[in-house]
Short mmCIF file of C-alpha atoms and ligand atoms in Angstrom, two decimals:
data_model
loop_
_atom_site.label_atom_id
_atom_site.label_comp_id
_atom_site.label_asym_id
_atom_site.label_seq_id
_atom_site.Cartn_x
_atom_site.Cartn_y
_atom_site.Cartn_z
CA UNK A 1 79.97 58.07 98.91
CA UNK A 2 82.66 60.76 99.06
CA UNK A 3 83.09 63.17 96.17
CA UNK A 4 85.54 61.95 93.54
CA UNK A 5 87.83 64.77 92.41
CA UNK A 6 89.73 64.53 89.12
CA UNK A 7 92.96 65.58 87.46
CA UNK A 8 92.76 68.30 84.83
CA UNK A 9 95.03 67.35 81.94
CA UNK A 10 95.05 68.65 78.37
CA UNK A 11 91.69 70.34 78.80
CA UNK A 12 89.83 67.42 80.36
CA UNK A 13 88.84 66.37 83.87
CA UNK A 14 90.08 62.77 84.13
CA UNK A 15 90.72 60.03 86.74
CA UNK A 16 94.10 58.32 87.16
CA UNK A 17 95.11 55.82 84.46
CA UNK A 18 95.26 53.14 87.18
CA UNK A 19 91.70 53.88 88.27
CA UNK A 20 93.02 54.11 91.83
CA UNK A 21 92.18 56.79 94.36
CA UNK A 22 93.67 58.20 97.55
CA UNK A 23 91.74 59.59 100.48
CA UNK A 24 91.71 63.13 101.77
CA UNK A 25 90.55 63.17 105.38
CA UNK A 26 89.67 65.78 107.97
CA UNK A 27 92.41 65.95 110.63
CA UNK A 28 89.85 67.15 113.22
CA UNK A 29 87.54 64.13 112.64
CA UNK A 30 89.56 61.40 110.99
CA UNK A 31 86.47 59.36 110.12
CA UNK A 32 85.28 62.18 107.84
CA UNK A 33 86.33 61.65 104.23
CA UNK A 34 86.59 65.01 102.44
CA UNK A 35 87.10 63.45 99.03
CA UNK A 36 88.78 60.84 96.86
CA UNK A 37 91.59 61.89 94.53
CA UNK A 38 93.25 60.22 91.53
CA UNK A 39 96.40 58.35 92.45
CA UNK A 40 98.31 59.30 89.34
CA UNK A 41 101.51 57.96 87.85
CA UNK A 42 104.18 59.30 85.52
CA UNK A 43 102.14 58.84 82.32
CA UNK A 44 99.61 61.44 83.52
CA UNK A 45 102.46 63.88 84.15
CA UNK A 46 103.85 63.23 80.68
CA UNK A 47 100.48 64.03 79.08
CA UNK A 48 100.09 67.15 81.21
CA UNK A 49 103.56 68.37 80.21
CA UNK A 50 102.88 67.66 76.53
CA UNK A 51 99.63 69.63 76.73
CA UNK A 52 101.33 72.50 78.54
CA UNK A 53 104.12 72.57 75.97
CA UNK A 54 101.62 72.73 73.11
CA UNK A 55 99.47 75.37 74.82
CA UNK A 56 102.56 77.51 75.44
CA UNK A 57 102.89 78.16 71.71
CA UNK A 58 99.76 80.31 71.78
CA UNK A 59 99.70 81.45 75.44
CA UNK A 60 103.12 83.10 75.12
CA UNK A 61 101.69 85.35 72.39
CA UNK A 62 98.67 86.53 74.38
CA UNK A 63 99.43 90.11 75.52
CA UNK A 64 100.35 90.15 79.20
CA UNK A 65 97.60 92.69 80.05
CA UNK A 66 95.07 90.27 78.53
CA UNK A 67 96.47 87.42 80.64
CA UNK A 68 96.20 89.74 83.63
CA UNK A 69 92.56 90.53 82.83
CA UNK A 70 91.71 86.82 83.12
CA UNK A 71 93.36 86.77 86.55
CA UNK A 72 91.30 89.81 87.58
CA UNK A 73 88.13 87.89 86.67
CA UNK A 74 89.39 84.84 88.56
CA UNK A 75 90.08 86.99 91.63
CA UNK A 76 86.50 88.27 91.50
CA UNK A 77 85.21 84.67 91.40
CA UNK A 78 87.38 83.80 94.40
CA UNK A 79 85.92 86.73 96.34
CA UNK A 80 82.45 85.23 95.75
CA UNK A 81 83.63 81.78 96.85
CA UNK A 82 85.81 82.90 99.78
CA UNK A 83 83.65 81.50 102.59
CA UNK A 84 83.06 78.18 100.82
CA UNK A 85 86.81 77.80 100.17
CA UNK A 86 87.69 78.65 103.78
CA UNK A 87 85.29 76.00 105.06
CA UNK A 88 86.61 73.35 102.67
CA UNK A 89 90.19 74.24 103.64
CA UNK A 90 89.45 73.93 107.36
CA UNK A 91 87.87 70.53 106.71
CA UNK A 92 90.80 69.18 104.72
CA UNK A 93 93.63 70.83 106.61
CA UNK A 94 92.41 71.70 110.10
CA UNK A 95 93.47 75.29 110.75
CA UNK A 96 90.79 77.55 112.21
CA UNK A 97 88.35 79.46 109.99
CA UNK A 98 89.86 82.87 110.75
CA UNK A 99 93.11 81.56 109.29
CA UNK A 100 91.63 79.74 106.30
CA UNK A 101 89.78 82.97 105.42
CA UNK A 102 93.15 84.73 105.65
CA UNK A 103 94.80 82.07 103.46
CA UNK A 104 92.06 82.53 100.83
CA UNK A 105 92.33 86.33 101.07
CA UNK A 106 96.05 86.04 100.40
CA UNK A 107 95.12 84.15 97.24
CA UNK A 108 92.72 86.94 96.24
CA UNK A 109 95.35 89.62 96.94
CA UNK A 110 97.82 87.68 94.81
CA UNK A 111 95.28 87.52 91.95
CA UNK A 112 94.80 91.28 91.92
CA UNK A 113 98.51 91.97 92.23
CA UNK A 114 99.30 89.58 89.36
CA UNK A 115 96.48 91.02 87.25
CA UNK A 116 98.00 94.49 87.39
CA UNK A 117 101.51 93.14 86.91
CA UNK A 118 100.31 92.14 83.43
CA UNK A 119 100.53 95.88 82.64
CA UNK A 120 104.02 96.22 84.10
CA UNK A 121 106.55 93.36 83.75
CA UNK A 122 109.10 96.14 83.63
CA UNK A 123 112.57 95.76 82.33
CA UNK A 124 115.45 98.17 81.73
CA UNK A 125 116.57 100.26 78.83
CA UNK A 126 120.05 101.79 78.78
CA UNK A 127 121.96 104.05 76.40
CA UNK A 128 124.18 102.46 73.77
CA UNK A 129 127.87 103.29 73.69
CA UNK A 130 127.52 103.75 69.91
CA UNK A 131 125.73 106.45 67.97
CA UNK A 132 122.39 105.70 66.30
CA UNK A 133 121.89 102.51 68.22
CA UNK A 134 119.34 101.64 70.92
CA UNK A 135 119.62 99.13 73.76
CA UNK A 136 116.70 97.63 75.62
CA UNK A 137 115.57 94.51 77.43
CA UNK A 138 112.26 92.66 77.77
CA UNK A 139 110.86 90.01 80.07
CA UNK A 140 109.89 86.96 78.04
CA UNK A 141 108.03 83.73 78.95
CA UNK A 142 110.10 80.63 79.71
CA UNK A 143 107.90 77.62 78.95
CA UNK A 144 106.34 74.92 81.12
CA UNK A 145 106.44 75.63 84.87
CA UNK A 146 106.31 72.67 87.28
CA UNK A 147 104.78 73.72 90.62
CA UNK A 148 104.93 71.54 93.76
CA UNK A 149 103.31 72.78 96.96
CA UNK A 150 102.95 71.81 100.66
CA UNK A 151 99.75 71.45 102.69
CA UNK A 152 100.03 74.26 105.22
CA UNK A 153 98.86 77.10 102.93
CA UNK A 154 96.59 75.21 100.54
CA UNK A 155 95.44 78.30 98.61
CA UNK A 156 98.01 81.03 99.23
CA UNK A 157 101.10 79.06 98.14
CA UNK A 158 99.56 77.65 94.92
CA UNK A 159 98.48 81.22 94.07
CA UNK A 160 101.93 82.65 94.86
CA UNK A 161 103.34 80.29 92.25
CA UNK A 162 100.74 79.79 89.55
CA UNK A 163 99.57 83.40 89.08
CA UNK A 164 102.97 84.98 88.39
CA UNK A 165 103.80 81.94 86.23
CA UNK A 166 100.67 82.50 84.13
CA UNK A 167 100.82 86.27 83.80
CA UNK A 168 104.44 85.98 82.67
CA UNK A 169 103.25 83.75 79.82
CA UNK A 170 104.23 80.31 81.05
CA UNK A 171 101.99 77.26 81.15
CA UNK A 172 101.61 75.20 84.31
CA UNK A 173 101.74 71.63 85.56
CA UNK A 174 100.73 71.70 89.22
CA UNK A 175 101.01 68.99 91.87
CA UNK A 176 99.52 69.97 95.23
CA UNK A 177 100.25 68.22 98.54
CA UNK A 178 98.18 65.07 98.91
CA UNK A 179 96.88 66.24 102.32
CA UNK A 180 95.19 69.29 100.74
CA UNK A 181 94.22 68.49 97.15
CA UNK A 182 90.65 69.83 97.33
CA UNK A 183 91.49 73.52 97.82
CA UNK A 184 94.04 73.20 95.00
CA UNK A 185 91.37 71.78 92.69
CA UNK A 186 89.06 74.71 93.42
CA UNK A 187 91.85 77.08 92.34
CA UNK A 188 92.07 75.31 88.98
CA UNK A 189 88.27 75.40 88.58
CA UNK A 190 88.30 79.15 89.17
CA UNK A 191 91.12 79.76 86.69
CA UNK A 192 89.23 77.81 84.03
CA UNK A 193 85.94 79.54 84.71
CA UNK A 194 87.71 82.91 84.35
CA UNK A 195 89.00 81.93 80.91
CA UNK A 196 92.43 80.34 81.24
CA UNK A 197 92.57 78.19 78.06
CA UNK A 198 92.72 74.36 78.21
CA UNK A 199 96.29 73.05 78.41
CA UNK A 200 97.60 76.27 79.94
CA UNK A 201 96.89 74.93 83.43
CA UNK A 202 97.07 71.24 84.38
CA UNK A 203 96.72 69.63 87.81
CA UNK A 204 97.98 66.12 88.54
CA UNK A 205 97.23 64.60 91.93
CA UNK A 206 99.37 61.95 93.56
CA UNK A 207 102.44 61.20 95.62
CA UNK A 208 105.56 63.33 95.68
CA UNK A 209 107.93 60.47 94.91
CA UNK A 210 106.03 59.58 91.71
CA UNK A 211 104.16 62.60 90.33
CA UNK A 212 106.41 65.25 91.90
CA UNK A 213 109.57 63.45 90.88
CA UNK A 214 108.42 63.11 87.25
CA UNK A 215 107.62 66.82 87.05
CA UNK A 216 111.13 67.60 88.30
CA UNK A 217 112.95 65.28 85.88
CA UNK A 218 110.76 65.79 82.80
CA UNK A 219 112.97 67.28 80.05
CA UNK A 220 110.20 69.61 78.79
CA UNK A 221 109.64 71.29 82.16
CA UNK A 222 111.80 74.41 82.11
CA UNK A 223 111.41 75.64 85.65
CA UNK A 224 110.48 74.22 89.03
CA UNK A 225 109.01 76.08 91.95
CA UNK A 226 108.90 74.03 95.13
CA UNK A 227 107.82 74.81 98.68
CA UNK A 228 108.32 72.10 101.27
CA UNK A 229 110.94 70.51 103.48
CA UNK A 230 114.67 71.19 103.13
CA UNK A 231 115.28 67.48 102.71
CA UNK A 232 113.10 67.14 99.61
CA UNK A 233 114.23 70.57 98.39
CA UNK A 234 117.84 69.39 98.26
CA UNK A 235 116.88 66.29 96.26
CA UNK A 236 114.88 68.40 93.82
CA UNK A 237 117.71 70.87 93.42
CA UNK A 238 120.19 68.13 92.47
CA UNK A 239 117.82 66.46 90.07
CA UNK A 240 116.71 69.68 88.37
CA UNK A 241 120.24 71.07 88.42
CA UNK A 242 121.45 68.15 86.36
CA UNK A 243 119.15 69.42 83.57
CA UNK A 244 120.03 73.10 84.20
CA UNK A 245 116.45 73.95 85.13
CA UNK A 246 115.62 77.17 86.87
CA UNK A 247 114.63 76.22 90.44
CA UNK A 248 113.02 78.21 93.25
CA UNK A 249 113.04 76.54 96.68
CA UNK A 250 111.21 77.75 99.78
CA UNK A 251 112.10 75.38 102.59
CA UNK A 252 112.18 74.91 106.33
CA UNK A 253 112.51 77.38 109.18
CA UNK A 254 113.30 77.53 112.89
CA UNK A 255 112.21 81.08 113.52
CA UNK A 256 112.79 83.04 116.69
CA UNK A 257 111.16 85.94 118.47
CA UNK A 258 113.46 88.04 120.68
CA UNK A 259 111.97 89.93 123.63
CA UNK A 260 114.26 92.59 125.14
CA UNK A 261 113.98 93.95 128.69
CA UNK A 262 112.52 97.23 127.42
CA UNK A 263 109.73 95.59 125.35
CA UNK A 264 105.98 96.05 125.76
CA UNK A 265 105.46 92.62 127.32
CA UNK A 266 101.71 92.41 126.69
CA UNK A 267 102.29 93.11 123.00
CA UNK A 268 105.15 90.60 122.88
CA UNK A 269 102.90 88.01 124.52
CA UNK A 270 100.13 88.45 121.96
CA UNK A 271 102.77 88.17 119.25
CA UNK A 272 104.31 84.95 120.46
CA UNK A 273 100.95 83.24 121.05
CA UNK A 274 99.97 83.99 117.45
CA UNK A 275 103.44 83.19 116.08
CA UNK A 276 103.95 79.91 117.92
CA UNK A 277 100.47 78.42 118.09
CA UNK A 278 98.65 79.90 115.08
CA UNK A 279 98.19 77.20 112.42
CA UNK A 280 99.14 74.81 115.26
CA UNK A 281 102.76 75.84 114.70
CA UNK A 282 102.65 74.37 111.19
CA UNK A 283 103.88 77.42 109.33
CA UNK A 284 107.27 77.74 107.73
CA UNK A 285 107.41 81.09 109.56
CA UNK A 286 106.10 79.78 112.91
CA UNK A 287 107.87 80.98 116.05
CA UNK A 288 109.54 77.91 117.48
CA UNK A 289 112.24 79.65 119.53
CA UNK A 290 111.61 82.43 122.03
CA UNK A 291 114.72 84.33 123.08
CA UNK A 292 114.14 86.22 126.34
CA UNK A 293 116.33 88.84 128.01
CA UNK A 294 117.22 87.56 131.47
CA UNK A 295 115.69 90.59 133.21
CA UNK A 296 112.17 89.79 131.99
CA UNK A 297 112.57 86.02 131.57
CA UNK A 298 110.75 84.78 134.67
CA UNK A 299 107.93 87.30 134.47
CA UNK A 300 107.35 86.69 130.75
CA UNK A 301 107.44 82.90 131.09
CA UNK A 302 104.74 83.11 133.77
CA UNK A 303 102.54 85.24 131.50
CA UNK A 304 103.21 82.93 128.54
CA UNK A 305 102.46 79.64 130.26
CA UNK A 306 99.24 80.97 131.74
CA UNK A 307 98.06 82.22 128.34
CA UNK A 308 99.19 79.15 126.34
CA UNK A 309 97.34 76.88 128.74
CA UNK A 310 94.14 78.83 128.07
CA UNK A 311 94.23 78.52 124.27
CA UNK A 312 91.20 76.48 123.28
CA UNK A 313 92.15 73.51 121.09
CA UNK A 314 89.53 71.96 118.81
CA UNK A 315 87.80 71.72 115.44
CA UNK A 316 88.63 74.84 113.42
CA UNK A 317 85.03 75.11 112.15
CA UNK A 318 83.90 76.08 115.67
CA UNK A 319 84.91 79.70 116.06
CA UNK A 320 85.52 79.46 119.80
CA UNK A 321 88.54 77.25 119.07
CA UNK A 322 91.89 78.98 118.55
CA UNK A 323 94.19 76.03 117.75
CA UNK A 324 93.28 73.28 115.28
CA UNK A 325 94.78 69.79 114.87
CA UNK A 326 98.10 68.62 113.44
CA UNK A 327 97.76 67.74 109.75
CA UNK A 328 97.80 63.96 110.27
CA UNK A 329 98.71 61.19 112.67
CA UNK A 330 102.31 60.99 111.49
CA UNK A 331 102.85 64.70 112.12
CA UNK A 332 101.34 64.47 115.61
CA UNK A 333 103.66 61.55 116.34
CA UNK A 334 106.65 63.64 115.25
CA UNK A 335 105.54 66.46 117.57
CA UNK A 336 105.21 64.05 120.48
CA UNK A 337 108.60 62.49 119.72
CA UNK A 338 110.21 65.93 119.89
CA UNK A 339 108.52 66.57 123.23
CA UNK A 340 110.04 63.34 124.57
CA UNK A 341 113.42 64.36 123.11
CA UNK A 342 113.15 67.78 124.81
CA UNK A 343 112.41 66.18 128.17
CA UNK A 344 115.29 63.72 127.79
CA UNK A 345 117.64 66.57 126.84
CA UNK A 346 116.83 68.27 130.13
CA UNK A 347 114.54 71.09 129.01
CA UNK A 348 111.74 71.92 131.43
CA UNK A 349 108.21 71.22 130.20
CA UNK A 350 105.98 74.09 131.40
CA UNK A 351 102.66 73.31 129.73
CA UNK A 352 101.12 70.98 127.16
CA UNK A 353 103.40 68.12 126.22
CA UNK A 354 100.67 65.68 125.26
CA UNK A 355 97.87 65.10 122.76
CA UNK A 356 94.59 66.89 123.42
CA UNK A 357 91.92 64.20 123.58
CA UNK A 358 89.08 65.71 125.61
CA UNK A 359 85.60 65.11 124.15
CA UNK A 360 85.48 65.23 120.36
CA UNK A 361 89.19 66.03 120.18
CA UNK A 362 89.77 62.29 120.52
CA UNK A 363 88.50 62.00 116.91
CA UNK A 364 91.39 64.04 115.50
CA UNK A 365 95.12 64.74 115.70
CA UNK A 366 95.12 67.49 118.33
CA UNK A 367 98.12 68.42 120.47
CA UNK A 368 98.24 70.82 123.40
CA UNK A 369 100.21 74.07 123.04
CA UNK A 370 103.57 73.20 124.57
CA UNK A 371 106.24 75.38 126.15
CA UNK A 372 109.76 74.30 127.17
CA UNK A 373 112.07 76.53 129.22
CA UNK A 374 115.74 76.06 130.07
CA UNK A 375 116.47 75.24 126.43
CA UNK A 376 120.10 75.51 125.28
CA UNK A 377 121.54 75.84 121.75
CA UNK A 378 122.89 72.29 121.93
CA UNK A 379 119.45 70.73 122.21
CA UNK A 380 117.67 69.22 119.21
CA UNK A 381 114.45 71.05 120.12
CA UNK A 382 116.43 74.28 119.68
CA UNK A 383 117.90 73.30 116.31
CA UNK A 384 115.42 71.17 114.38
CA UNK A 385 112.18 72.17 112.71
CA UNK A 386 109.31 70.48 114.59
CA UNK A 387 106.31 71.87 112.66
CA UNK A 388 103.91 71.70 115.57
CA UNK A 389 102.74 73.67 118.62
CA UNK A 390 106.02 73.46 120.53
CA UNK A 391 107.89 76.56 121.71
CA UNK A 392 111.45 76.47 123.10
CA UNK A 393 112.43 79.31 125.44
CA UNK A 394 116.08 80.38 125.75
CA UNK A 395 117.40 82.94 128.26
CA UNK A 396 120.06 85.46 127.13
CA UNK A 397 122.20 88.14 128.86
CA UNK A 398 121.88 91.04 126.47
CA UNK A 399 121.23 92.14 122.89
CA UNK A 400 124.47 90.74 121.47
CA UNK A 401 123.82 87.41 123.12
CA UNK A 402 120.29 87.40 121.67
CA UNK A 403 121.60 87.96 118.13
CA UNK A 404 124.23 85.26 118.56
CA UNK A 405 121.69 82.72 119.80
CA UNK A 406 119.28 83.73 117.04
CA UNK A 407 121.89 83.21 114.32
CA UNK A 408 123.01 79.84 115.70
CA UNK A 409 120.64 78.16 113.27
CA UNK A 410 120.75 76.22 110.01
CA UNK A 411 117.72 78.07 108.69
CA UNK A 412 116.98 81.76 108.10
CA UNK A 413 113.39 82.48 107.15
CA UNK A 414 111.66 84.85 109.56
CA UNK A 415 112.76 86.70 112.71
CA UNK A 416 111.27 89.10 115.21
CA UNK A 417 112.38 91.50 117.92
CA UNK A 418 110.28 93.28 120.52
CA UNK A 419 112.06 96.35 121.87
CA UNK A 420 111.48 100.07 122.31
CA UNK A 421 115.14 100.86 121.69
CA UNK A 422 115.55 102.38 118.24
CA UNK A 423 119.25 101.51 118.06
CA UNK A 424 118.72 97.84 118.88
CA UNK A 425 115.85 97.72 116.36
CA UNK A 426 118.14 98.79 113.55
CA UNK A 427 120.98 96.57 114.71
CA UNK A 428 118.54 93.65 114.61
CA UNK A 429 117.44 94.56 111.09
CA UNK A 430 121.10 94.53 110.06
CA UNK A 431 122.34 91.51 112.02
CA UNK A 432 119.58 88.90 112.25
CA UNK A 433 120.33 86.25 109.62
CA UNK A 434 116.90 85.83 108.05
CA UNK A 435 115.03 86.75 104.89
CA UNK A 436 112.38 88.56 106.94
CA UNK A 437 112.65 90.64 110.14
CA UNK A 438 109.66 91.98 112.05
CA UNK A 439 110.14 94.78 114.57
CA UNK A 440 107.46 94.66 117.28
CA UNK A 441 105.47 92.07 115.36
CA UNK A 442 105.44 88.24 115.41
CA UNK A 443 107.39 86.07 112.94
CA UNK A 444 104.26 85.56 110.83
CA UNK A 445 102.32 88.10 108.80
CA UNK A 446 103.64 88.22 105.23
CA UNK A 447 101.87 90.47 102.68
CA UNK A 448 101.64 89.24 99.10
CA UNK A 449 103.27 92.29 97.50
CA UNK A 450 106.50 91.97 99.51
CA UNK A 451 109.30 89.49 98.78
CA UNK A 452 109.03 86.28 100.82
CA UNK A 453 111.80 83.78 101.47
CA UNK A 454 114.86 83.02 103.51
CA UNK A 455 118.61 82.67 103.71
CA UNK A 456 120.82 79.69 104.62
CA UNK A 457 119.03 76.30 104.34
CA UNK A 458 115.63 77.95 103.95
CA UNK A 459 116.09 78.36 100.24
CA UNK A 460 118.32 78.90 97.23
CA UNK A 461 118.18 82.67 96.98
CA UNK A 462 114.90 83.24 95.16
CA UNK A 463 111.90 85.03 96.60
CA UNK A 464 108.19 84.49 96.21
CA UNK A 465 105.74 87.37 96.39
CA UNK A 466 106.37 90.97 95.49
CA UNK A 467 108.25 92.01 92.37
CA UNK A 468 111.13 89.46 92.45
CA UNK A 469 108.82 86.53 91.73
CA UNK A 470 108.03 88.01 88.29
CA UNK A 471 111.72 87.91 87.54
CA UNK A 472 111.87 84.25 88.46
CA UNK A 473 109.04 83.39 86.05
CA UNK A 474 110.52 85.20 83.06
CA UNK A 475 113.78 85.36 81.18
CA UNK A 476 115.42 88.55 80.01
CA UNK A 477 115.76 89.19 76.27
CA UNK A 478 118.35 91.85 75.48
CA UNK A 479 117.83 93.73 72.22
CA UNK A 480 120.17 96.04 70.27
CA UNK A 481 118.83 98.04 67.33
CA UNK A 482 121.39 99.70 65.13
CA UNK A 483 119.93 102.38 62.83
CA UNK A 484 123.26 103.87 61.71
CA UNK A 485 123.29 101.98 58.42
CA UNK A 486 126.86 100.77 59.02
CA UNK A 487 128.67 98.03 60.88
CA UNK A 488 129.45 99.54 64.29
CA UNK A 489 131.81 97.45 66.38
CA UNK A 490 131.34 98.04 70.12
CA UNK A 491 134.56 98.36 72.15
CA UNK A 492 136.52 98.81 68.90
CA UNK A 493 135.21 101.54 66.61
CA UNK A 494 134.61 103.94 69.50
CA UNK A 495 138.14 103.71 70.90
P1 NAD B 1 107.31 67.93 101.88
O1 NAD B 1 108.68 68.35 101.48
O2 NAD B 1 107.13 66.60 102.47
O3 NAD B 1 106.33 67.97 100.62
C1 NAD B 1 106.13 69.14 99.84
C2 NAD B 1 105.60 68.73 98.47
O4 NAD B 1 106.60 68.00 97.77
C3 NAD B 1 104.37 67.84 98.50
O5 NAD B 1 103.50 68.18 97.44
C4 NAD B 1 104.98 66.46 98.27
O6 NAD B 1 104.06 65.55 97.72
C5 NAD B 1 106.08 66.77 97.28
N1 NAD B 1 107.18 65.80 97.25
C6 NAD B 1 107.56 64.90 98.21
N2 NAD B 1 108.59 64.18 97.79
C7 NAD B 1 108.91 64.61 96.54
C8 NAD B 1 109.91 64.24 95.59
N3 NAD B 1 110.81 63.30 95.83
N4 NAD B 1 109.95 64.92 94.41
C9 NAD B 1 109.07 65.90 94.14
N5 NAD B 1 108.09 66.27 95.00
C10 NAD B 1 108.02 65.65 96.19
O7 NAD B 1 106.76 69.08 102.86
P2 NAD B 1 105.34 69.18 103.58
O8 NAD B 1 105.33 68.21 104.71
O9 NAD B 1 104.24 69.16 102.61
O10 NAD B 1 105.41 70.68 104.16
C11 NAD B 1 106.10 70.99 105.32
C12 NAD B 1 107.46 71.59 105.01
O11 NAD B 1 107.33 72.67 104.11
C13 NAD B 1 108.14 72.18 106.23
O12 NAD B 1 109.50 71.85 106.21
C14 NAD B 1 107.96 73.68 106.05
O13 NAD B 1 108.91 74.47 106.70
C15 NAD B 1 108.03 73.82 104.58
N6 NAD B 1 107.36 75.04 104.15
C16 NAD B 1 108.14 76.06 103.72
C17 NAD B 1 107.57 77.25 103.31
C18 NAD B 1 108.44 78.39 102.84
O14 NAD B 1 107.95 79.23 102.11
N7 NAD B 1 109.69 78.46 103.21
C19 NAD B 1 106.18 77.39 103.31
C20 NAD B 1 105.40 76.31 103.75
C21 NAD B 1 106.01 75.13 104.15
MN1 MN B 2 93.35 66.42 104.32
#
């Protein structure tokens, strides 16, 4: 019998009202059931929101440094549980242990950053234009935060959202992706063990269309933070916009690495292998386009195909494997459909291009690292997010051509250039349309204390991580104190 996980609502661990469950399976061995989770409806969300609204009345008054101290304790607990969490995450999500350890570490880093932010939450003061009057501003809590997360970073993304939300004095209703609900539940357990009061955090498991949708349209949820596809992000934005909610959206990407003719090719190769095939290409920041200068194109493609073919695909719990499975059968089918589309569009398949089914890989949703060359900007494999281990290679004439091809894209999350030319490096920093640019590094590698997010259809202008996320989770209160003992009319009495 698989473990039955529960919702945490209003201070109690509870099953769904319906008594129904959904399965969480291991994408490397589909017959392995990781756990059963409550298939919740809208009534569970309503109770979670009511509890969060009630708990906010007291949580908002807890000094921010005290809220931060709880997060410090929680971070310490996560350090103790890091290996256990990484193993659970690999089982429910598939990516290799090195990466699930990294995902958990990003959670830990975010805990410690948020803990200290409890002593900052800076705001501005400014002089008054009047005498004997003082002007200042404070960051104040907003209310109930609705958090909706995807499956590809099961610990890091929930931490990016919930920890700033909590330290800023908000209460939380959290719905994790239904492919990775176990890691999310461990996060809630840790927060509670560290001393987050009942009602301040609530987790409701279930489908996006039911549970997620109710969080978005509930009148008592004041802000929504969503990471996921651009398609769902747009729906959420319209729905939440109708109620004037504050909304942060982190959406799709179609990120490119540029390799110039003066680059260190071995370094660029290591970068693209990690960027394109790490997490089986299922990162919002994955490298899915490789833009090569024509002078090094043929040589680099040869190096790339040889190396991609050698990447060992298999169960992420076995440390000899470098590339885990796709998250589920549907996602592997999408990857394979795009490979067929690429072939039909006239791109040249250089390696991979089919499921990996040797030995035990037949038990899961594995796909071979795939490289297409001869890709043009008109092709769908150049334009559309695939979210799998498929890399499209495009040849360009020079730097300007590379920038133009790079920017011919609906999305703008991460970008990368490999070059030894200092002038082209800085031009790239200025001209690549993306929220993130790496110089001589792959498109992946975010650090929790730096802003994370993208331009164009990747988002709606907010950032996670770093200092800006604390601005998203708080409102500004502006305060004027007049100690002149008289009515002083600004703009009037001083002119
Ligand atoms: P998804 O959009 O299908 O689902 C994301 C979450 O939204 C899940 O929890 C889902 O249950 C929920 N959801 C689905 N329909 C909903 C609805 N109508 N209302 C409210 N919630 C709903 O995305 P996914 O497949 O889980 O993740 C992959 C996508 O996420 C990719 O497009 C990827 O680029 C993107 N992503 C972006 C970032 C980023 O920071 N930019 C990070 C990771 C993933
Ligand atoms: Mn799973």
